[in-house]
Amino acid sequence: MNLNSNPMTDGLLLIKCQEYLKTLCTDITERCVGSNGNRQATYFLGKELSLCCWETEMIEFDAIDWEENGAQLISEEETFEVLVSPYSLGFRGEGELISASTIEELSEINAKNKIIFLFGEIAREQLMPKNFVFYNPVEHQKIISILESSGAKAIISATGRNAALAGGVYPFPLIEDGDFDIPSVYMTDEEGLKLIPKTGKIVFLESLSKRIPGKGFNVIGKKGNKNSPRIVVTAHIDAKKGTPGAIDNATGVIVLLLLSDLLKDYNGNKLIEIVALNGEDYYAVPGQMNYISANKNNFNSILLNINIDGAGYKEGQSAFSFFNLPDEILQPALKVINHYGGIAEGVQWPQGDHSIFLQYGVPAIAVSSKWFIDNIADQDITHTPKDNIEIVDCNKIVEISHALNDLIRSI
Ligand SMILES: [Zn+2]
């Protein structure tokens, strides 16, 4: 194996990393799917890949962006603090408040023309979007279907913290789904305690929210012989609304960019695909769905997926987590992490695009920051404004890029 990092290239790569970080997180102010910033980020990546002589495709799909201007909830002259659920339709009107804290209660109430208030057990975890195919518990689907047939005018939910499923946000939106058409807002569980006594009373709700149609793209760069076994390196390029998405996942895109440079002269016997999947943090995961349908009869030609998500956090080591690696990939992978002092083997975690490849039987390596994997259940950074360029260590991004370059060349 040729382990080739040297101080000269490291200096250049470090500067590139800092520039890319500025482009993706500062010059472009948001990267949520369907937004202008998201399209700019994909055009930028496409252009850079072409410059490094990768055969580059931009795969277009439909999406929606979303804009909100606050919400208010009033009952008997008392006002309550509420937030607009992402991608919700807007609402203005009043109705009787009807409450439910369990699925049983929800299925028993008559909510026709009323405003439903969900709190407690039923609002414990974010409901998966109705058309989300990967992980969608039966209880979630049941709640969604009861709500959709309830005839309710609007939904208010009170939620706590749930970092594992909703990132570091508090309160988290119970519903985040552009395919679900009952307008909804959400509030903290504490504020919710004050609303419970208003059950049976008339409440007034105004939520200024609108959906805006917009296109999105996956970006795919290829190098090598078309008929060779493939190594697919992925990172999601979108970010949650309201966050610069530095660690989640500008750094992943930057690894793709640095790697595309390091692999510029690659002429091995594999087809290397560099793929920016667009939608990991978006309710409809449109880029992922698009990639799956384009590859559904072709996953067996993929030897390995390397997915970068959450890499480059300033605290702790980088983590390479291995999933079902055959010995001929595991051995070089172990050798690479032994060589680079800042990288260690990480525990397995499922919340990323590598899970798609695993579902199709493709071995995978997930690249992240050890601190984030170890604190996945209680950190308060992901999906918040705290995920900004201040918490990124570019040296780690450069180190990961070298390690992946070495690994890909040795497979
Ligand atoms: Zn992510």
Short mmCIF file of C-alpha atoms and ligand atoms in Angstrom, two decimals:
data_model
loop_
_atom_site.label_atom_id
_atom_site.label_comp_id
_atom_site.label_asym_id
_atom_site.label_seq_id
_atom_site.Cartn_x
_atom_site.Cartn_y
_atom_site.Cartn_z
CA MET A 1 0.00 0.00 0.00
CA ASN A 2 1.18 3.43 -0.85
CA LEU A 3 0.53 5.72 2.12
CA ASN A 4 1.11 9.11 0.63
CA SER A 5 0.59 12.19 2.70
CA ASN A 6 3.27 14.85 2.58
CA PRO A 7 3.54 18.30 4.21
CA MET A 8 3.44 20.16 0.86
CA THR A 9 0.14 18.71 -0.35
CA ASP A 10 -1.24 18.85 3.20
CA GLY A 11 -0.75 22.63 3.29
CA LEU A 12 -2.58 23.05 -0.02
CA LEU A 13 -5.37 20.70 0.96
CA LEU A 14 -5.79 22.54 4.25
CA ILE A 15 -6.23 25.84 2.44
CA LYS A 16 -8.68 24.23 0.02
CA CYS A 17 -10.63 22.77 2.93
CA GLN A 18 -10.96 26.18 4.57
CA GLU A 19 -12.08 27.77 1.29
CA TYR A 20 -14.64 25.04 0.65
CA LEU A 21 -15.97 25.41 4.17
CA LYS A 22 -16.46 29.13 3.63
CA THR A 23 -18.17 28.52 0.27
CA LEU A 24 -20.56 25.87 1.59
CA CYS A 25 -21.39 27.32 5.02
CA THR A 26 -20.88 31.09 4.80
CA ASP A 27 -21.21 32.29 1.17
CA ILE A 28 -24.10 29.87 0.67
CA THR A 29 -26.44 30.55 3.58
CA GLU A 30 -28.63 27.45 3.45
CA ARG A 31 -28.47 24.06 1.77
CA CYS A 32 -31.90 22.56 2.45
CA VAL A 33 -33.28 20.68 -0.55
CA GLY A 34 -35.34 22.83 -2.95
CA SER A 35 -33.61 26.06 -1.88
CA ASN A 36 -31.47 28.24 -4.08
CA GLY A 37 -28.46 27.64 -1.80
CA ASN A 38 -28.85 23.90 -2.17
CA ARG A 39 -28.75 24.23 -5.97
CA GLN A 40 -25.70 26.53 -5.75
CA ALA A 41 -23.88 23.95 -3.62
CA THR A 42 -24.59 21.20 -6.15
CA TYR A 43 -23.50 23.36 -9.12
CA PHE A 44 -20.29 24.18 -7.25
CA LEU A 45 -19.50 20.53 -6.56
CA GLY A 46 -20.33 19.56 -10.15
CA LYS A 47 -17.97 22.20 -11.49
CA GLU A 48 -15.11 21.20 -9.18
CA LEU A 49 -15.49 17.51 -10.09
CA SER A 50 -15.37 18.34 -13.80
CA LEU A 51 -12.22 20.41 -13.25
CA CYS A 52 -10.55 17.34 -11.73
CA CYS A 53 -11.55 15.36 -14.83
CA TRP A 54 -14.39 13.33 -13.34
CA GLU A 55 -17.17 12.48 -15.75
CA THR A 56 -19.88 14.46 -14.01
CA GLU A 57 -23.67 14.22 -14.07
CA MET A 58 -26.28 16.39 -12.37
CA ILE A 59 -29.42 14.32 -11.81
CA GLU A 60 -32.48 16.56 -11.42
CA PHE A 61 -35.56 15.90 -9.27
CA ASP A 62 -38.55 17.86 -7.94
CA ALA A 63 -38.59 19.14 -4.38
CA ILE A 64 -40.18 21.86 -2.30
CA ASP A 65 -38.62 24.59 -0.25
CA TRP A 66 -40.46 26.13 2.69
CA GLU A 67 -40.80 29.60 4.18
CA GLU A 68 -42.37 30.59 7.47
CA ASN A 69 -43.11 33.77 9.29
CA GLY A 70 -44.07 32.64 12.76
CA ALA A 71 -47.25 31.43 14.39
CA GLN A 72 -49.54 32.48 17.21
CA LEU A 73 -51.91 30.56 19.41
CA ILE A 74 -54.46 32.30 21.64
CA SER A 75 -57.10 30.95 23.97
CA GLU A 76 -59.19 33.07 26.35
CA GLU A 77 -56.77 35.97 25.93
CA GLU A 78 -53.83 33.81 26.90
CA THR A 79 -51.12 33.41 24.27
CA PHE A 80 -48.90 30.38 23.85
CA GLU A 81 -45.50 30.15 22.23
CA VAL A 82 -45.66 27.97 19.14
CA LEU A 83 -43.39 27.24 16.17
CA VAL A 84 -44.42 26.39 12.62
CA SER A 85 -43.78 22.75 11.72
CA PRO A 86 -41.28 22.54 8.85
CA TYR A 87 -42.91 22.15 5.42
CA SER A 88 -46.42 22.55 6.93
CA LEU A 89 -49.21 24.36 5.10
CA GLY A 90 -50.25 27.68 6.68
CA PHE A 91 -53.42 28.21 8.72
CA ARG A 92 -55.62 30.95 10.16
CA GLY A 93 -58.78 30.15 12.10
CA GLU A 94 -60.31 28.97 15.31
CA GLY A 95 -61.74 25.75 16.63
CA GLU A 96 -62.40 23.70 19.72
CA LEU A 97 -59.23 22.24 21.23
CA ILE A 98 -59.33 18.47 21.60
CA SER A 99 -56.46 16.61 23.27
CA ALA A 100 -54.85 13.19 23.07
CA SER A 101 -51.77 11.78 24.76
CA THR A 102 -51.88 8.19 23.46
CA ILE A 103 -52.83 6.43 20.22
CA GLU A 104 -55.88 4.94 21.99
CA GLU A 105 -57.11 8.38 23.02
CA LEU A 106 -56.48 9.74 19.54
CA SER A 107 -58.47 6.94 17.93
CA GLU A 108 -61.42 7.57 20.26
CA ILE A 109 -61.85 11.34 19.95
CA ASN A 110 -64.06 13.08 17.43
CA ALA A 111 -61.80 15.76 16.03
CA LYS A 112 -63.88 16.84 13.04
CA ASN A 113 -63.46 20.60 12.51
CA LYS A 114 -61.49 20.84 15.76
CA ILE A 115 -57.87 21.58 16.55
CA ILE A 116 -56.03 18.53 17.88
CA PHE A 117 -53.49 18.87 20.68
CA LEU A 118 -50.98 16.00 20.99
CA PHE A 119 -48.82 15.79 24.12
CA GLY A 120 -47.10 13.23 26.35
CA GLU A 121 -46.49 9.68 25.15
CA ILE A 122 -47.90 10.14 21.64
CA ALA A 123 -45.52 13.08 21.08
CA ARG A 124 -42.42 11.32 22.42
CA GLU A 125 -40.68 10.89 19.09
CA GLN A 126 -40.76 12.66 15.76
CA LEU A 127 -43.21 10.95 13.38
CA MET A 128 -41.52 9.61 10.29
CA PRO A 129 -42.76 11.27 7.09
CA LYS A 130 -45.67 9.32 5.62
CA ASN A 131 -43.88 8.38 2.41
CA PHE A 132 -40.55 7.54 4.08
CA VAL A 133 -39.76 3.94 3.16
CA PHE A 134 -36.63 3.09 5.15
CA TYR A 135 -37.59 3.30 8.80
CA ASN A 136 -41.25 3.82 9.52
CA PRO A 137 -42.65 2.24 12.70
CA VAL A 138 -46.23 0.94 12.55
CA GLU A 139 -47.27 3.27 15.42
CA HIS A 140 -46.12 6.30 13.42
CA GLN A 141 -48.06 5.19 10.37
CA LYS A 142 -51.09 4.55 12.54
CA ILE A 143 -50.96 8.03 14.14
CA ILE A 144 -50.58 9.66 10.71
CA SER A 145 -53.50 7.73 9.24
CA ILE A 146 -55.82 8.54 12.21
CA LEU A 147 -54.88 12.22 11.90
CA GLU A 148 -55.48 12.25 8.15
CA SER A 149 -58.96 10.78 8.48
CA SER A 150 -59.88 12.86 11.55
CA GLY A 151 -61.21 15.91 9.70
CA ALA A 152 -59.19 18.12 12.09
CA LYS A 153 -58.46 21.68 10.99
CA ALA A 154 -54.99 21.85 12.49
CA ILE A 155 -52.60 20.09 14.89
CA ILE A 156 -50.63 21.42 17.84
CA SER A 157 -48.02 19.21 19.49
CA ALA A 158 -45.91 19.58 22.62
CA THR A 159 -42.53 17.85 22.52
CA GLY A 160 -39.40 17.41 24.63
CA ARG A 161 -35.91 16.37 23.65
CA ASN A 162 -35.02 13.42 21.46
CA ALA A 163 -31.49 13.88 20.14
CA ALA A 164 -31.20 10.42 18.59
CA LEU A 165 -34.07 11.00 16.18
CA ALA A 166 -34.43 14.78 15.96
CA GLY A 167 -30.88 16.05 16.57
CA GLY A 168 -30.17 18.69 19.19
CA VAL A 169 -33.33 20.76 18.77
CA TYR A 170 -35.81 21.50 21.59
CA PRO A 171 -38.70 21.36 21.14
CA PHE A 172 -38.57 19.12 18.05
CA PRO A 173 -41.32 19.28 15.43
CA LEU A 174 -43.54 16.21 15.84
CA ILE A 175 -44.43 16.48 12.15
CA GLU A 176 -41.92 17.46 9.46
CA ASP A 177 -43.51 16.32 6.24
CA GLY A 178 -44.28 18.19 3.02
CA ASP A 179 -46.61 15.36 1.97
CA PHE A 180 -48.84 15.73 5.05
CA ASP A 181 -51.53 18.34 4.50
CA ILE A 182 -53.06 19.18 7.89
CA PRO A 183 -51.42 22.43 9.06
CA SER A 184 -49.41 21.98 12.25
CA VAL A 185 -47.40 23.86 14.87
CA TYR A 186 -45.42 22.67 17.89
CA MET A 187 -44.36 23.89 21.33
CA THR A 188 -42.21 22.79 24.27
CA ASP A 189 -43.61 20.18 26.63
CA GLU A 190 -43.48 22.83 29.37
CA GLU A 191 -45.64 25.25 27.38
CA GLY A 192 -47.88 22.29 26.63
CA LEU A 193 -48.67 21.84 30.33
CA LYS A 194 -50.34 25.28 30.25
CA LEU A 195 -52.39 24.35 27.17
CA ILE A 196 -53.86 21.10 28.56
CA PRO A 197 -56.50 22.98 30.66
CA LYS A 198 -57.77 24.66 27.46
CA THR A 199 -59.12 21.32 26.20
CA GLY A 200 -62.74 21.84 25.16
CA LYS A 201 -62.24 25.61 24.81
CA ILE A 202 -62.01 27.60 21.58
CA VAL A 203 -58.46 28.43 20.43
CA PHE A 204 -57.32 30.78 17.68
CA LEU A 205 -54.34 29.68 15.61
CA GLU A 206 -52.47 31.57 12.93
CA SER A 207 -49.46 29.98 11.21
CA LEU A 208 -47.71 31.81 8.39
CA SER A 209 -46.13 29.08 6.34
CA LYS A 210 -45.81 28.23 2.70
CA ARG A 211 -44.41 25.59 0.39
CA ILE A 212 -42.34 26.69 -2.61
CA PRO A 213 -41.65 24.28 -5.49
CA GLY A 214 -37.95 24.04 -6.45
CA LYS A 215 -35.60 21.62 -8.16
CA GLY A 216 -32.77 19.67 -6.58
CA PHE A 217 -29.86 17.61 -7.95
CA ASN A 218 -27.73 14.63 -7.05
CA VAL A 219 -24.17 15.12 -8.27
CA ILE A 220 -22.32 12.05 -9.53
CA GLY A 221 -18.69 11.97 -10.67
CA LYS A 222 -17.20 8.83 -12.22
CA LYS A 223 -13.68 7.70 -13.00
CA GLY A 224 -12.51 4.36 -14.33
CA ASN A 225 -13.75 1.58 -16.55
CA LYS A 226 -17.57 1.56 -16.91
CA ASN A 227 -17.84 -2.23 -16.53
CA SER A 228 -15.56 -2.59 -13.50
CA PRO A 229 -16.75 -3.29 -9.95
CA ARG A 230 -17.64 0.00 -8.27
CA ILE A 231 -16.51 1.79 -5.14
CA VAL A 232 -19.16 4.40 -4.29
CA VAL A 233 -18.15 7.27 -2.02
CA THR A 234 -21.16 9.22 -0.72
CA ALA A 235 -21.86 12.30 1.38
CA HIS A 236 -25.16 14.14 1.69
CA ILE A 237 -24.93 17.70 0.45
CA ASP A 238 -28.16 19.04 1.97
CA ALA A 239 -28.43 20.59 5.42
CA LYS A 240 -31.35 21.06 7.78
CA LYS A 241 -33.17 24.39 7.48
CA GLY A 242 -31.80 26.90 9.97
CA THR A 243 -28.31 25.42 10.33
CA PRO A 244 -25.07 26.07 8.40
CA GLY A 245 -24.59 22.29 8.51
CA ALA A 246 -20.82 22.45 8.88
CA ILE A 247 -20.27 19.02 10.46
CA ASP A 248 -23.63 17.79 9.06
CA ASN A 249 -22.51 17.62 6.31
CA ALA A 250 -20.36 20.27 4.59
CA THR A 251 -17.29 18.39 5.82
CA GLY A 252 -18.53 15.24 4.07
CA VAL A 253 -18.83 17.15 0.79
CA ILE A 254 -15.35 18.60 1.35
CA VAL A 255 -13.93 15.09 1.75
CA LEU A 256 -15.53 14.28 -1.64
CA LEU A 257 -13.87 17.40 -3.09
CA LEU A 258 -10.40 16.70 -1.67
CA LEU A 259 -10.66 13.05 -2.63
CA SER A 260 -11.63 13.97 -6.19
CA ASP A 261 -8.35 15.90 -6.34
CA LEU A 262 -6.23 13.16 -4.73
CA LEU A 263 -7.74 10.56 -7.07
CA LYS A 264 -7.40 12.77 -10.14
CA ASP A 265 -4.84 10.39 -11.70
CA TYR A 266 -6.56 7.18 -10.56
CA ASN A 267 -6.24 4.46 -13.18
CA GLY A 268 -6.91 1.36 -11.11
CA ASN A 269 -9.23 -1.45 -12.09
CA LYS A 270 -12.34 -0.17 -10.25
CA LEU A 271 -14.99 2.33 -11.24
CA ILE A 272 -14.90 5.07 -8.62
CA GLU A 273 -18.13 6.98 -8.10
CA ILE A 274 -18.21 10.15 -6.04
CA VAL A 275 -21.81 10.85 -5.15
CA ALA A 276 -23.37 13.83 -3.37
CA LEU A 277 -26.74 12.48 -2.28
CA ASN A 278 -29.22 15.28 -1.81
CA GLY A 279 -31.81 14.83 0.90
CA GLU A 280 -30.56 12.92 3.95
CA ASP A 281 -31.87 15.66 6.24
CA TYR A 282 -35.03 16.33 4.22
CA TYR A 283 -38.41 14.69 4.81
CA ALA A 284 -38.73 13.03 1.39
CA VAL A 285 -35.07 11.96 0.89
CA PRO A 286 -35.51 12.64 -2.85
CA GLY A 287 -31.85 12.25 -3.85
CA GLN A 288 -31.58 8.93 -2.05
CA MET A 289 -34.82 7.66 -3.63
CA ASN A 290 -33.56 8.76 -7.02
CA TYR A 291 -30.21 6.98 -6.57
CA ILE A 292 -31.94 3.79 -5.40
CA SER A 293 -34.30 3.66 -8.36
CA ALA A 294 -31.44 4.30 -10.80
CA ASN A 295 -29.36 1.50 -9.20
CA LYS A 296 -32.00 -0.98 -8.13
CA ASN A 297 -30.74 -3.74 -10.44
CA ASN A 298 -27.16 -2.71 -10.10
CA PHE A 299 -26.25 -2.70 -6.39
CA ASN A 300 -24.45 -6.03 -6.83
CA SER A 301 -21.75 -4.30 -8.89
CA ILE A 302 -20.83 -2.16 -5.84
CA LEU A 303 -17.90 -3.61 -3.86
CA LEU A 304 -17.99 -1.00 -1.15
CA ASN A 305 -19.81 2.14 -0.06
CA ILE A 306 -17.88 4.74 1.91
CA ASN A 307 -20.29 7.27 3.43
CA ILE A 308 -19.03 10.43 5.13
CA ASP A 309 -21.43 12.14 7.53
CA GLY A 310 -20.54 14.11 10.64
CA ALA A 311 -16.75 14.14 10.08
CA GLY A 312 -14.17 16.68 11.25
CA TYR A 313 -15.47 17.69 14.69
CA LYS A 314 -12.75 19.51 16.64
CA GLU A 315 -13.01 17.19 19.69
CA GLY A 316 -11.73 13.62 19.63
CA GLN A 317 -10.73 11.27 16.82
CA SER A 318 -12.32 10.58 13.47
CA ALA A 319 -14.18 7.28 13.41
CA PHE A 320 -14.36 4.71 10.63
CA SER A 321 -17.19 2.26 11.36
CA PHE A 322 -17.13 -1.03 9.44
CA PHE A 323 -20.19 -2.89 8.20
CA ASN A 324 -19.89 -6.43 6.76
CA LEU A 325 -16.44 -5.84 5.24
CA PRO A 326 -14.95 -8.89 3.50
CA ASP A 327 -11.39 -9.64 4.55
CA GLU A 328 -9.85 -8.18 1.38
CA ILE A 329 -11.33 -4.78 2.29
CA LEU A 330 -11.15 -5.08 6.10
CA GLN A 331 -7.37 -5.71 6.13
CA PRO A 332 -6.40 -2.60 4.11
CA ALA A 333 -8.97 -0.57 6.06
CA LEU A 334 -7.41 -1.61 9.39
CA LYS A 335 -3.95 -0.86 8.01
CA VAL A 336 -5.06 2.64 7.00
CA ILE A 337 -6.58 3.51 10.37
CA ASN A 338 -3.45 2.19 12.09
CA HIS A 339 -1.32 4.48 9.97
CA TYR A 340 -3.29 7.65 10.68
CA GLY A 341 -3.15 8.56 14.37
CA GLY A 342 -6.28 10.72 14.26
CA ILE A 343 -8.51 7.91 13.04
CA ALA A 344 -9.91 5.01 15.06
CA GLU A 345 -12.43 2.26 14.45
CA GLY A 346 -15.88 3.47 15.54
CA VAL A 347 -18.96 1.62 16.75
CA GLN A 348 -21.67 0.95 14.18
CA TRP A 349 -24.44 3.54 13.82
CA PRO A 350 -27.41 3.38 11.46
CA GLN A 351 -28.57 7.00 10.94
CA GLY A 352 -26.89 7.67 7.60
CA ASP A 353 -26.91 6.91 3.89
CA HIS A 354 -24.63 3.86 4.33
CA SER A 355 -27.79 2.11 5.63
CA ILE A 356 -29.22 2.24 2.12
CA PHE A 357 -26.24 0.31 0.74
CA LEU A 358 -26.38 -2.16 3.65
CA GLN A 359 -30.03 -2.87 2.85
CA TYR A 360 -28.94 -3.92 -0.63
CA GLY A 361 -26.19 -6.17 0.76
CA VAL A 362 -23.29 -3.82 -0.03
CA PRO A 363 -20.47 -3.65 2.58
CA ALA A 364 -19.92 -0.14 3.94
CA ILE A 365 -17.60 2.11 5.88
CA ALA A 366 -19.23 5.06 7.66
CA VAL A 367 -16.86 7.95 8.34
CA SER A 368 -17.75 10.35 11.15
CA SER A 369 -16.44 11.92 14.37
CA LYS A 370 -16.11 9.61 17.34
CA TRP A 371 -17.55 12.28 19.66
CA PHE A 372 -20.78 12.49 17.65
CA ILE A 373 -21.30 8.74 17.45
CA ASP A 374 -20.62 8.32 21.17
CA ASN A 375 -22.99 11.18 22.04
CA ILE A 376 -25.63 10.52 19.39
CA ALA A 377 -28.43 10.27 21.97
CA ASP A 378 -27.81 13.48 23.92
CA GLN A 379 -25.75 16.03 21.97
CA ASP A 380 -27.40 19.37 21.20
CA ILE A 381 -25.45 20.48 18.10
CA THR A 382 -26.83 18.56 15.11
CA HIS A 383 -29.55 20.41 13.16
CA THR A 384 -29.03 23.65 15.15
CA PRO A 385 -27.12 26.91 14.47
CA LYS A 386 -24.32 25.51 16.69
CA ASP A 387 -23.28 23.28 13.79
CA ASN A 388 -21.09 26.01 12.27
CA ILE A 389 -17.53 26.32 10.92
CA GLU A 390 -16.15 27.13 14.40
CA ILE A 391 -16.46 23.49 15.43
CA VAL A 392 -14.60 22.06 12.40
CA ASP A 393 -10.96 20.96 12.45
CA CYS A 394 -9.75 21.04 8.82
CA ASN A 395 -6.69 18.93 9.68
CA LYS A 396 -9.05 16.05 10.35
CA ILE A 397 -10.76 16.51 6.98
CA VAL A 398 -7.39 16.39 5.21
CA GLU A 399 -6.34 13.31 7.20
CA ILE A 400 -9.61 11.49 6.33
CA SER A 401 -9.17 12.37 2.65
CA HIS A 402 -5.63 10.93 2.61
CA ALA A 403 -6.79 7.81 4.40
CA LEU A 404 -9.62 7.22 1.92
CA ASN A 405 -7.33 7.89 -1.03
CA ASP A 406 -4.89 5.25 0.31
CA LEU A 407 -7.70 2.81 0.99
CA ILE A 408 -9.38 3.15 -2.42
CA ARG A 409 -6.06 2.71 -4.20
CA SER A 410 -5.33 -0.45 -2.20
CA ILE A 411 -8.63 -2.24 -2.93
ZN ZN B 1 -26.05 14.05 8.22
#
